[in-house]
CSV table of C-alpha atoms in Angstrom, one decimal:
chain,number,residue,atom,x,y,z
A,1,MET,CA,-6.3,20.7,2.6
A,2,ALA,CA,-3.4,19.4,4.5
A,3,LEU,CA,-2.3,16.0,6.0
A,4,LYS,CA,-3.1,16.4,9.7
A,5,VAL,CA,-2.5,12.4,10.0
A,6,ILE,CA,0.1,10.5,8.8
A,7,GLY,CA,-0.2,6.9,9.0
A,8,ALA,CA,3.5,5.0,9.2
A,9,GLY,CA,2.1,1.8,9.8
A,10,PHE,CA,3.0,-0.9,7.4
A,11,GLY,CA,0.5,-2.5,5.2
A,12,ARG,CA,-1.4,-5.6,6.6
A,13,THR,CA,-1.6,-3.7,10.3
A,14,GLY,CA,-5.6,-3.0,10.3
A,15,THR,CA,-5.2,-0.1,8.1
A,16,TRP,CA,-8.2,-0.8,5.8
A,17,SER,CA,-10.4,-0.7,8.9
A,18,THR,CA,-8.1,2.6,10.1
A,19,PHE,CA,-8.8,4.2,7.1
A,20,ALA,CA,-12.8,3.5,7.2
A,21,ALA,CA,-12.3,4.8,10.8
A,22,LEU,CA,-10.7,8.0,9.8
A,23,ASN,CA,-13.4,8.7,7.1
A,24,ARG,CA,-16.4,8.1,9.3
A,25,LEU,CA,-14.1,10.4,11.6
A,26,GLY,CA,-14.7,13.6,9.0
A,27,LEU,CA,-10.7,12.8,7.9
A,28,PRO,CA,-10.6,11.6,4.5
A,29,CYS,CA,-8.2,9.4,4.6
A,30,TYR,CA,-5.7,8.1,1.4
A,31,HIS,CA,-4.7,4.4,1.1
A,32,MET,CA,-3.6,1.8,-1.5
A,33,GLN,CA,-7.2,1.9,-2.8
A,34,GLU,CA,-7.1,5.3,-3.5
A,35,VAL,CA,-3.9,4.8,-6.2
A,36,ILE,CA,-5.6,2.1,-7.6
A,37,LEU,CA,-9.5,2.2,-7.3
A,38,ASN,CA,-10.6,5.7,-7.8
A,39,LYS,CA,-11.0,6.8,-10.8
A,40,ALA,CA,-10.4,10.6,-9.9
A,41,ASN,CA,-7.0,9.9,-9.0
A,42,LYS,CA,-5.7,9.3,-12.2
A,43,GLY,CA,-2.2,9.9,-12.5
A,44,HIS,CA,-1.4,9.3,-8.7
A,45,LEU,CA,0.1,5.8,-9.7
A,46,ASP,CA,2.7,7.7,-12.0
A,47,PHE,CA,3.5,9.9,-9.5
A,48,TRP,CA,4.3,7.4,-6.8
A,49,ARG,CA,6.4,5.5,-9.5
A,50,LYS,CA,8.5,8.7,-9.9
A,51,VAL,CA,8.7,8.8,-6.2
A,52,ALA,CA,10.0,5.0,-6.0
A,53,ASN,CA,12.4,6.1,-8.3
A,54,SER,CA,13.9,9.1,-6.9
A,55,LYS,CA,16.0,9.3,-3.8
A,56,PRO,CA,14.7,9.3,0.1
A,57,GLY,CA,13.9,12.6,0.9
A,58,THR,CA,13.5,13.8,-2.5
A,59,PRO,CA,11.3,17.1,-2.8
A,60,HIS,CA,8.0,16.2,-4.3
A,61,ASP,CA,4.6,18.3,-5.0
A,62,TRP,CA,2.9,16.2,-2.1
A,63,ASP,CA,-0.4,18.1,-2.3
A,64,ARG,CA,-0.6,16.6,-6.0
A,65,VAL,CA,-1.8,13.4,-4.3
A,66,PHE,CA,-3.0,14.7,-1.0
A,67,ALA,CA,-5.3,17.4,-1.8
A,68,ASN,CA,-8.3,16.1,-1.2
A,69,TYR,CA,-7.4,14.3,2.4
A,70,THR,CA,-6.4,15.3,5.6
A,71,ALA,CA,-5.0,11.2,6.4
A,72,THR,CA,-3.1,8.9,4.7
A,73,VAL,CA,-2.7,5.4,5.8
A,74,ASP,CA,-1.0,2.3,4.6
A,75,ASN,CA,0.8,1.9,1.4
A,76,PRO,CA,2.5,3.8,-0.4
A,77,GLY,CA,2.4,7.0,2.1
A,78,CYS,CA,3.6,5.3,4.7
A,79,CYS,CA,6.9,4.9,2.8
A,80,VAL,CA,7.2,8.6,2.7
A,81,TRP,CA,6.0,9.4,6.8
A,82,ARG,CA,9.3,11.4,7.3
A,83,GLU,CA,8.8,13.3,4.4
A,84,LEU,CA,5.1,13.8,4.7
A,85,LEU,CA,6.1,15.0,8.1
A,86,ALA,CA,8.5,17.2,6.9
A,87,GLU,CA,6.4,18.9,4.4
A,88,TYR,CA,3.3,18.9,6.9
A,89,PRO,CA,5.0,19.8,10.4
A,90,ASP,CA,1.3,20.2,12.1
A,91,ALA,CA,0.3,16.5,11.4
A,92,LYS,CA,-0.2,13.3,13.8
A,93,VAL,CA,1.6,10.3,13.3
A,94,LEU,CA,-0.4,7.1,13.7
A,95,LEU,CA,1.6,4.1,13.8
A,96,THR,CA,-0.3,0.8,13.1
A,97,LEU,CA,0.7,-2.5,14.5
A,98,HIS,CA,-1.0,-5.5,13.6
A,99,PRO,CA,-2.9,-7.0,16.9
A,100,ARG,CA,-0.7,-10.6,16.9
A,101,GLY,CA,2.7,-9.0,16.3
A,102,ALA,CA,5.4,-9.0,13.9
A,103,GLU,CA,4.5,-12.4,13.1
A,104,GLY,CA,0.8,-11.9,12.3
A,105,TRP,CA,1.8,-9.0,10.1
A,106,TYR,CA,3.9,-11.2,8.0
A,107,ASP,CA,2.4,-14.1,7.2
A,108,SER,CA,-0.9,-12.0,6.6
A,109,THR,CA,1.8,-9.7,4.0
A,110,ILE,CA,2.9,-12.7,2.2
A,111,ASP,CA,-0.5,-14.2,1.9
A,112,THR,CA,-2.2,-11.3,0.5
A,113,ILE,CA,-0.3,-8.1,-0.9
A,114,TYR,CA,3.1,-9.6,-1.8
A,115,PHE,CA,1.2,-11.0,-4.5
A,116,THR,CA,2.9,-8.6,-6.8
A,117,GLU,CA,6.3,-10.4,-6.0
A,118,ASN,CA,5.6,-14.2,-5.5
A,119,LEU,CA,2.6,-14.4,-8.4
A,120,TRP,CA,4.0,-15.7,-11.6
A,121,GLN,CA,0.4,-14.5,-12.8
A,122,PHE,CA,1.2,-10.7,-12.1
A,123,LYS,CA,4.5,-11.0,-13.7
A,124,VAL,CA,2.7,-11.9,-16.8
A,125,LEU,CA,0.5,-8.7,-16.4
A,126,GLU,CA,3.8,-6.7,-15.6
A,127,TRP,CA,5.3,-8.0,-19.2
A,128,LEU,CA,1.9,-7.1,-21.0
A,129,THR,CA,0.5,-4.0,-19.3
A,130,PRO,CA,1.7,-0.8,-18.5
A,131,PHE,CA,-0.6,-0.9,-15.5
A,132,GLY,CA,1.2,-4.1,-14.4
A,133,ARG,CA,4.5,-2.9,-14.9
A,134,LYS,CA,3.9,0.6,-13.2
A,135,PHE,CA,2.3,-0.9,-10.2
A,136,GLY,CA,4.8,-3.4,-10.3
A,137,ASP,CA,8.0,-0.8,-10.5
A,138,MET,CA,6.6,0.9,-7.7
A,139,SER,CA,5.8,-1.5,-5.1
A,140,ARG,CA,9.2,-3.5,-6.0
A,141,LYS,CA,11.2,0.0,-5.5
A,142,LEU,CA,9.3,1.7,-2.8
A,143,ILE,CA,7.4,-0.4,-0.6
A,144,TRP,CA,9.5,-4.2,-0.6
A,145,GLY,CA,12.8,-2.4,-1.3
A,146,ARG,CA,12.8,1.0,0.5
A,147,VAL,CA,11.2,0.6,3.1
A,148,LEU,CA,11.2,-3.2,3.8
A,149,ALA,CA,14.9,-3.1,2.6
A,150,GLY,CA,14.7,-6.3,0.6
A,151,VAL,CA,14.0,-8.8,3.3
A,152,MET,CA,10.5,-10.1,2.8
A,153,ASP,CA,11.5,-13.4,1.8
A,154,ASP,CA,13.4,-14.2,4.5
A,155,ARG,CA,10.8,-14.7,7.5
A,156,GLU,CA,13.1,-14.2,10.3
A,157,ARG,CA,14.8,-10.9,8.5
A,158,ALA,CA,11.4,-9.5,7.9
A,159,ILE,CA,10.0,-9.8,11.2
A,160,ALA,CA,13.4,-8.3,12.4
A,161,ARG,CA,12.9,-5.3,9.8
A,162,TYR,CA,8.9,-4.8,11.2
A,163,ASN,CA,10.4,-4.6,15.0
A,164,ALA,CA,13.4,-2.5,13.8
A,165,TYR,CA,10.8,-0.1,11.8
A,166,THR,CA,8.8,0.5,14.9
A,167,GLU,CA,11.2,1.6,17.1
A,168,GLU,CA,12.8,3.7,14.9
A,169,VAL,CA,9.0,5.3,14.6
A,170,LYS,CA,9.1,5.8,18.2
A,171,ALA,CA,12.4,7.2,18.2
A,172,ALA,CA,12.0,10.0,15.8
A,173,VAL,CA,8.3,11.5,16.5
A,174,PRO,CA,7.7,13.4,19.8
A,175,PRO,CA,5.2,11.4,22.0
A,176,GLU,CA,2.8,14.1,22.2
A,177,LYS,CA,2.6,13.5,18.5
A,178,LEU,CA,2.4,9.7,18.0
A,179,LEU,CA,-0.2,7.0,18.6
A,180,VAL,CA,0.8,3.6,18.4
A,181,PHE,CA,-2.4,1.8,18.1
A,182,THR,CA,-3.8,-1.6,17.4
A,183,VAL,CA,-7.4,-1.7,15.5
A,184,THR,CA,-8.4,-4.5,18.6
A,185,GLU,CA,-8.0,-1.1,20.9
A,186,GLY,CA,-11.5,0.6,19.2
A,187,TRP,CA,-12.4,4.1,19.0
A,188,GLY,CA,-11.2,5.1,22.6
A,189,PRO,CA,-7.3,5.8,21.6
A,190,LEU,CA,-8.2,6.9,18.5
A,191,CYS,CA,-10.2,9.3,19.3
A,192,ARG,CA,-8.7,11.2,22.5
A,193,PHE,CA,-5.3,11.3,20.0
A,194,LEU,CA,-7.3,13.4,17.4
A,195,GLY,CA,-9.3,15.3,20.0
A,196,VAL,CA,-12.6,14.3,18.6
A,197,ALA,CA,-16.2,12.4,20.0
A,198,GLU,CA,-16.0,8.9,20.3
A,199,PRO,CA,-19.1,7.3,17.3
A,200,GLN,CA,-22.2,5.4,18.9
A,201,GLU,CA,-21.0,2.5,16.4
A,202,PRO,CA,-18.6,-0.5,16.3
A,203,PHE,CA,-15.2,0.5,15.1
A,204,PRO,CA,-14.7,-0.7,11.7
A,205,ASN,CA,-13.7,-4.5,11.2
A,206,LEU,CA,-13.1,-4.6,7.8
A,207,ASN,CA,-12.4,-8.4,6.5
A,208,ASP,CA,-9.9,-6.6,4.1
A,209,ARG,CA,-8.2,-10.3,3.2
A,210,SER,CA,-10.6,-11.5,1.8
A,211,SER,CA,-11.1,-8.1,-0.4
A,212,VAL,CA,-7.6,-8.4,-1.1
A,213,LYS,CA,-8.0,-12.0,-2.3
A,214,LYS,CA,-10.4,-11.5,-4.6
A,215,VAL,CA,-7.9,-8.7,-6.2
A,216,ILE,CA,-5.8,-11.4,-6.3
A,217,ARG,CA,-8.6,-13.6,-7.8
A,218,ASP,CA,-9.1,-11.0,-10.7
A,219,VAL,CA,-5.5,-10.4,-11.4
A,220,ILE,CA,-5.0,-13.9,-12.0
A,221,LYS,CA,-7.8,-14.3,-14.1
A,222,GLY,CA,-6.7,-11.0,-16.2
A,223,SER,CA,-3.3,-12.6,-16.5
A,224,TYR,CA,-5.1,-15.9,-18.0
A,225,ILE,CA,-6.8,-13.2,-20.6
A,226,MET,CA,-4.2,-11.1,-21.7
A,227,LEU,CA,-1.8,-14.6,-22.0
A,228,GLY,CA,-5.0,-16.5,-23.9
A,229,LEU,CA,-4.9,-12.7,-26.3
A,230,SER,CA,-0.8,-12.6,-26.5
A,231,ILE,CA,-0.6,-16.5,-27.2
A,232,ALA,CA,-3.9,-16.1,-30.4
A,233,GLY,CA,-2.3,-13.4,-31.4
A,234,LEU,CA,1.1,-14.6,-32.1
A,235,VAL,CA,-0.3,-17.5,-33.4
A,236,ALA,CA,-2.1,-15.4,-35.8
A,237,VAL,CA,0.7,-13.7,-36.6
A,238,LEU,CA,3.0,-16.9,-37.5
A,239,GLY,CA,-0.3,-18.2,-39.3
A,240,GLY,CA,-0.1,-15.3,-41.8
A,241,VAL,CA,4.1,-15.4,-42.3
A,242,LEU,CA,4.0,-19.0,-42.8
A,243,TRP,CA,0.9,-18.2,-45.4
A,244,TRP,CA,3.0,-15.4,-47.1
A,245,LEU,CA,5.8,-17.9,-47.0
A,246,GLY,CA,4.6,-20.6,-48.5
């Protein structure tokens, strides 16, 4: 399969609901959850870490991760939308925007997926686990560094980056190949853009903030467990050394 829809919108712009909508329309869709939760995609995190540590525009074997998908939204795909459009020139570009604008996007991002940067508990996982190191490195370099230019700790600069990025996409993609979309618009604009019939059901409204919050709670719980095990191991080793010295 080849990508038919390339999502350029940042994470936290309704991408989880859009992901569900595209799947419902018969377009198997890629999303960050496919990287970290889909056990069939073992090795995808390593692939995206390689992308993160390469210069922008570097060729990659994109079919390696998108072979079973015809659409992608959310991170990490949105970070390389230009490269993907060059690889799949017949694809259309979907720019999801937060219904409450740049300010709503920023507040939602800081409250959820930015936990990789602003939670010390995740830093514990980075220190102690291979997954933490890989995911932290990938997200820091590709998402927060490359695409968002390292501005997330400054609200005004981050909002300005969001608005500038939106204009960059609009300027780079021909109007007939681009849909600027918010999930509050429902099926109509998306289905017309894709040339498919509208499902006779409500547009997906996934409460992804609560889902991400659950992931964060699991991360915190895991970090405490790992930290406790590490401390217990260190105490055991020191106890053994002291016994040997005694």
